[in-house]
CSV table of C-alpha atoms in Angstrom, one decimal:
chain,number,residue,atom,x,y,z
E,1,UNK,CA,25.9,13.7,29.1
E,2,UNK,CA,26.8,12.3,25.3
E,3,UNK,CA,29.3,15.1,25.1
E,4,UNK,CA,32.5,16.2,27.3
E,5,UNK,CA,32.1,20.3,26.2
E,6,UNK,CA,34.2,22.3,28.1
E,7,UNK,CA,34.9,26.1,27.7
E,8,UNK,CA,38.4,26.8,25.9
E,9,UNK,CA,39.5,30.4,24.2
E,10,UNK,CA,36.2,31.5,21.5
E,11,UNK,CA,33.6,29.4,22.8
E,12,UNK,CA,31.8,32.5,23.9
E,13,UNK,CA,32.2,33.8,20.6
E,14,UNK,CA,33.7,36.9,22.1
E,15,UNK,CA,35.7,38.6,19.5
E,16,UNK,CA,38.6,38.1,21.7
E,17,UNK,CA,41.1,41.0,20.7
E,18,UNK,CA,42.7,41.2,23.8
E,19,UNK,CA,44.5,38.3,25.6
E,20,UNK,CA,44.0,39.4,29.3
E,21,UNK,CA,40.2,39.8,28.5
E,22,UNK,CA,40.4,35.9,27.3
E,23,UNK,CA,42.3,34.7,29.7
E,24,UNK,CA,40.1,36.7,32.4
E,25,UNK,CA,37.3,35.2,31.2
E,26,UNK,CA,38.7,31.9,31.3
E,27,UNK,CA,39.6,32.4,35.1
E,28,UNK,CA,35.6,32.7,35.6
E,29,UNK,CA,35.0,29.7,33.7
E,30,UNK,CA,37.4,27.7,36.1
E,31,UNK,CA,35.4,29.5,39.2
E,32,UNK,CA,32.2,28.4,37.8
E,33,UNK,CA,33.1,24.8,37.5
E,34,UNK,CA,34.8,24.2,40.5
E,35,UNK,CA,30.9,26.1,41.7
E,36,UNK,CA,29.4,23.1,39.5
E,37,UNK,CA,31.9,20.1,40.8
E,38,UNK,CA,31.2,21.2,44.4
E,39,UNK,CA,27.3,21.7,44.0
E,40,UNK,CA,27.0,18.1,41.9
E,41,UNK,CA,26.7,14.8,43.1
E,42,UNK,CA,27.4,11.2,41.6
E,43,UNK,CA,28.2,11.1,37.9
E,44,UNK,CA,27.1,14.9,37.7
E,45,UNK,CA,30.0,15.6,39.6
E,46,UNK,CA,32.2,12.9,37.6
E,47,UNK,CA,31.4,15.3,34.2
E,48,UNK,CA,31.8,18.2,35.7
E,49,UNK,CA,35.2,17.4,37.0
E,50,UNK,CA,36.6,15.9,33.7
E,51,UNK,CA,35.5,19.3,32.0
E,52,UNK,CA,37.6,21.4,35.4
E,53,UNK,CA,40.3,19.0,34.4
E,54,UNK,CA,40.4,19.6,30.7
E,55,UNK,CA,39.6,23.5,31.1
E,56,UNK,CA,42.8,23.9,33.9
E,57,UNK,CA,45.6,22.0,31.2
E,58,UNK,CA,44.5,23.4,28.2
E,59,UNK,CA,44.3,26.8,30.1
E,60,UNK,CA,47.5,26.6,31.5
E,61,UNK,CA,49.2,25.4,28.2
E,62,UNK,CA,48.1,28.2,26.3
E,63,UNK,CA,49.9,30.5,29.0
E,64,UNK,CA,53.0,28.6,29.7
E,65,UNK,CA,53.0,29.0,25.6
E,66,UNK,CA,51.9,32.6,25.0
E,67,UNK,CA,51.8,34.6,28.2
E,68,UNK,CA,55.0,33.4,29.9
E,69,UNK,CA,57.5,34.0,27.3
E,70,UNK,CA,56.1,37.3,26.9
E,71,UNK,CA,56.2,37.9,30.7
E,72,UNK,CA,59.8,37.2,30.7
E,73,UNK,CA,60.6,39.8,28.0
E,74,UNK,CA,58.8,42.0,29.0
E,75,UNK,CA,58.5,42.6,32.7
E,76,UNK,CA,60.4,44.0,35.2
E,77,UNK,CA,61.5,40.9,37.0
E,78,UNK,CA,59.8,38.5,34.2
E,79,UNK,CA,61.8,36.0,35.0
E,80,UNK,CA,61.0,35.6,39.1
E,81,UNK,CA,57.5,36.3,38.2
E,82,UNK,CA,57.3,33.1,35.5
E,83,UNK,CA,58.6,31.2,38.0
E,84,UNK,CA,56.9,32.0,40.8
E,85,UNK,CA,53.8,31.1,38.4
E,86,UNK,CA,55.5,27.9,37.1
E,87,UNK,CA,55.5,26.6,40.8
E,88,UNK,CA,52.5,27.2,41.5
E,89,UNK,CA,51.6,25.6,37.8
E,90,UNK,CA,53.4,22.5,39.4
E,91,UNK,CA,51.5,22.3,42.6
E,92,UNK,CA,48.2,22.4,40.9
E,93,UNK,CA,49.1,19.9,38.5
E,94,UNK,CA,50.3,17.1,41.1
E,95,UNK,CA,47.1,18.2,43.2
E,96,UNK,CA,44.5,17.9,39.8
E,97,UNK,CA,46.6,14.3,39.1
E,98,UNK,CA,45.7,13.2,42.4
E,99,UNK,CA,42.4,14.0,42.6
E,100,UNK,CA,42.0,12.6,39.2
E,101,UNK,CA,42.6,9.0,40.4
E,102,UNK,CA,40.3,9.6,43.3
E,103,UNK,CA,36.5,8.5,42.2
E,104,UNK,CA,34.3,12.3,43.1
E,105,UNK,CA,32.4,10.0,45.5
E,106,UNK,CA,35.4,9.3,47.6
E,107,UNK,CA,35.6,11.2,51.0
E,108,UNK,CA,38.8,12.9,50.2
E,109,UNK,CA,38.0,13.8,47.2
E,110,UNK,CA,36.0,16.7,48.6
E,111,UNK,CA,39.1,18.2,50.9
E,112,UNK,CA,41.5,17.7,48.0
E,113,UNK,CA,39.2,19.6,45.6
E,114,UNK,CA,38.8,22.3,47.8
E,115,UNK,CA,42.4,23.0,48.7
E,116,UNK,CA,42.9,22.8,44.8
E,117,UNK,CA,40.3,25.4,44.5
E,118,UNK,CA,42.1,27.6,46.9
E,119,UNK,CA,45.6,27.0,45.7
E,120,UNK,CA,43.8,27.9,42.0
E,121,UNK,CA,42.3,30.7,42.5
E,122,UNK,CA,45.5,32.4,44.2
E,123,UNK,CA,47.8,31.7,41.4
E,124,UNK,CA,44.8,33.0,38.9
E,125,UNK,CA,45.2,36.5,41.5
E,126,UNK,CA,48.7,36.3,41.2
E,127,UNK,CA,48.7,36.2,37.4
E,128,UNK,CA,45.7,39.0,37.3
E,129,UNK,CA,48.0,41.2,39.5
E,130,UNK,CA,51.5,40.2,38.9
E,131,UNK,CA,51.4,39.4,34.8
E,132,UNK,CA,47.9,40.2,33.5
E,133,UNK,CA,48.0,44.0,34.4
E,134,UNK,CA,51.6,44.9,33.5
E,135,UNK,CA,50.8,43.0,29.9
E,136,UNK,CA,48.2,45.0,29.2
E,137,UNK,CA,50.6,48.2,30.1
E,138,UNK,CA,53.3,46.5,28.4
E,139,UNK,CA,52.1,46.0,24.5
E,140,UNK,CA,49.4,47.4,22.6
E,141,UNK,CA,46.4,46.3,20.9
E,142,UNK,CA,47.7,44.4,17.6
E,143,UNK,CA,49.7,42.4,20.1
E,144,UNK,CA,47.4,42.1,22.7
E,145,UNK,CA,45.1,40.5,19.7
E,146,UNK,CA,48.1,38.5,18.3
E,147,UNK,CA,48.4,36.8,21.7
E,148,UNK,CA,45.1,36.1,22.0
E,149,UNK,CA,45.4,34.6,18.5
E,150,UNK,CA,48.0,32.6,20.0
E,151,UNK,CA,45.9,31.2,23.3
E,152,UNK,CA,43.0,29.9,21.3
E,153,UNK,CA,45.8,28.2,19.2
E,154,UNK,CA,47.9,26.8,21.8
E,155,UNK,CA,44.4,25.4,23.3
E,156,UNK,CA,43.3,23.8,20.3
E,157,UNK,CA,46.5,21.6,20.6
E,158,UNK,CA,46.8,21.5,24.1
E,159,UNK,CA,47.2,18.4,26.9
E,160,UNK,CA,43.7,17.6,27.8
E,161,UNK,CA,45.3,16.3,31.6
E,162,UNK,CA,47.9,18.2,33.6
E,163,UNK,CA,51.6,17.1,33.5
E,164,UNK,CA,53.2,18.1,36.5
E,165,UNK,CA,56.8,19.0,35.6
E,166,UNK,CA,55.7,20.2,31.7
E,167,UNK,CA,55.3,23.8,32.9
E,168,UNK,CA,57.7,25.3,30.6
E,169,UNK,CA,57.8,26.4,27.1
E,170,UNK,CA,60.5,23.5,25.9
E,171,UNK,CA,59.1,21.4,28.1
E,172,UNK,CA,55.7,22.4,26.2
E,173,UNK,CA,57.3,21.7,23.0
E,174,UNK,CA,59.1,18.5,23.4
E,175,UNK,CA,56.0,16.4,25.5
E,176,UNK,CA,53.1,18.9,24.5
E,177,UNK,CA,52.0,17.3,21.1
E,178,UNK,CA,52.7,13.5,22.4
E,179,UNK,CA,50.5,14.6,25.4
E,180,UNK,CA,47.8,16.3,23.8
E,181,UNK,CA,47.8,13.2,21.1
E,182,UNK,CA,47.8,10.9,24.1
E,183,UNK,CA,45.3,12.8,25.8
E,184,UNK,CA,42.9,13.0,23.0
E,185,UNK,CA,42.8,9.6,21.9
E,186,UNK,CA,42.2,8.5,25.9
E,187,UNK,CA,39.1,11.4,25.9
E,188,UNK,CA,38.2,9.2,22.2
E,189,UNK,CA,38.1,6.0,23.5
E,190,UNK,CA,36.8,6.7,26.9
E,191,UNK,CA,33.8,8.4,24.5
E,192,UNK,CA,33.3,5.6,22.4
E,193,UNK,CA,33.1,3.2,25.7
E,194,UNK,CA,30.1,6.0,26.7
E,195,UNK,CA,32.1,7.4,29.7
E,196,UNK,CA,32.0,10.9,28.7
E,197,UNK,CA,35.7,11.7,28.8
């Protein structure tokens, strides 16, 4: 594989007018590659890891930038249910920085994946249930568009590696552009060297 191409917010070409559609979306994305890193072997396993990676901090950027702060306004109990997510956000992140120092063909890489999986896919519920819904209830269209605006944005500039303890919007602000520059340059130059990411 020449290219590291991982889904972000528009790559679908959906018209994307509503953020909890996107962001939905997304959520399958991240189920369908964690399908492709557990049904891959060998360097086909490597790529499709890099791409879970990339998908899972640019993903969770663009919320802890757009969906969050909006949470907290604008939800009963906003601020226990942001941070609620944040912790999980933090788990995740140490987990998916572990695993990234493990080589896919290593025999804990496997358990370690799969208790990532598990711990992913009940934050992505929790958000569904606990944020997503109530967002949609909350706003109405132009904003629902405006924030989706905002995702595909925040993803464009986005950390392409997680950085447990950068799970808050000042946070975002004050590492997020270093990261992301950092991040980018590494995905560059690891390119360049033909290692796909």
């Amino acid at each position: 594989m020449s290219e590291l191409s991982t889904p972000q917010a528009g790559d679908d070409h959906a018209e994307d007018t509503d953020v909890v559609s996107l962001l939905m979306r997304q959520h399958g994305d991240i189920r369908n590659l964690f399908d492709e890193v557990e049904a891959c072997t060998g360097e086909e396993r490597r790529d499709a890891f890099r791409r879970l990676v990339r998908l899972l901090a640019v993903h969770e950027t663009a919320e802890e930038e757009v969906v969050h702060p909006f949470s907290r306004r604008a939800l009963p109990g906003g601020e226990q249910v942001v941070a609620d997510r944040l912790a999980e956000e933090r788990a995740a992140k140490e987990t998916l920085s572990a695993l990234e120092d493990l080589d896919p063909g290593d025999p804990k890489f496997m358990p370690q994946l799969m208790r990532l999986r598990t711990d992913v896919q009940e934050h992505a519920r929790a958000e569904e249930r606990y944020e997503f819904t109530h967002i949609r209830r909350s706003t109405d269209v132009t904003n629902l568009a405006a924030m989706a605006k905002a995702v595909k944005a925040a993803e464009a500039m986005a950390p392409t590696r997680p950085h447990p303890g950068v799970e808050s919007g000042a946070a975002n602000m004050t590492l997020g552009p270093v990261a992301a520059l950092m991040d980018r340059t590494r995905d560059a130059v690891r390119k360049a060297m033909g290692k796909d990411g």
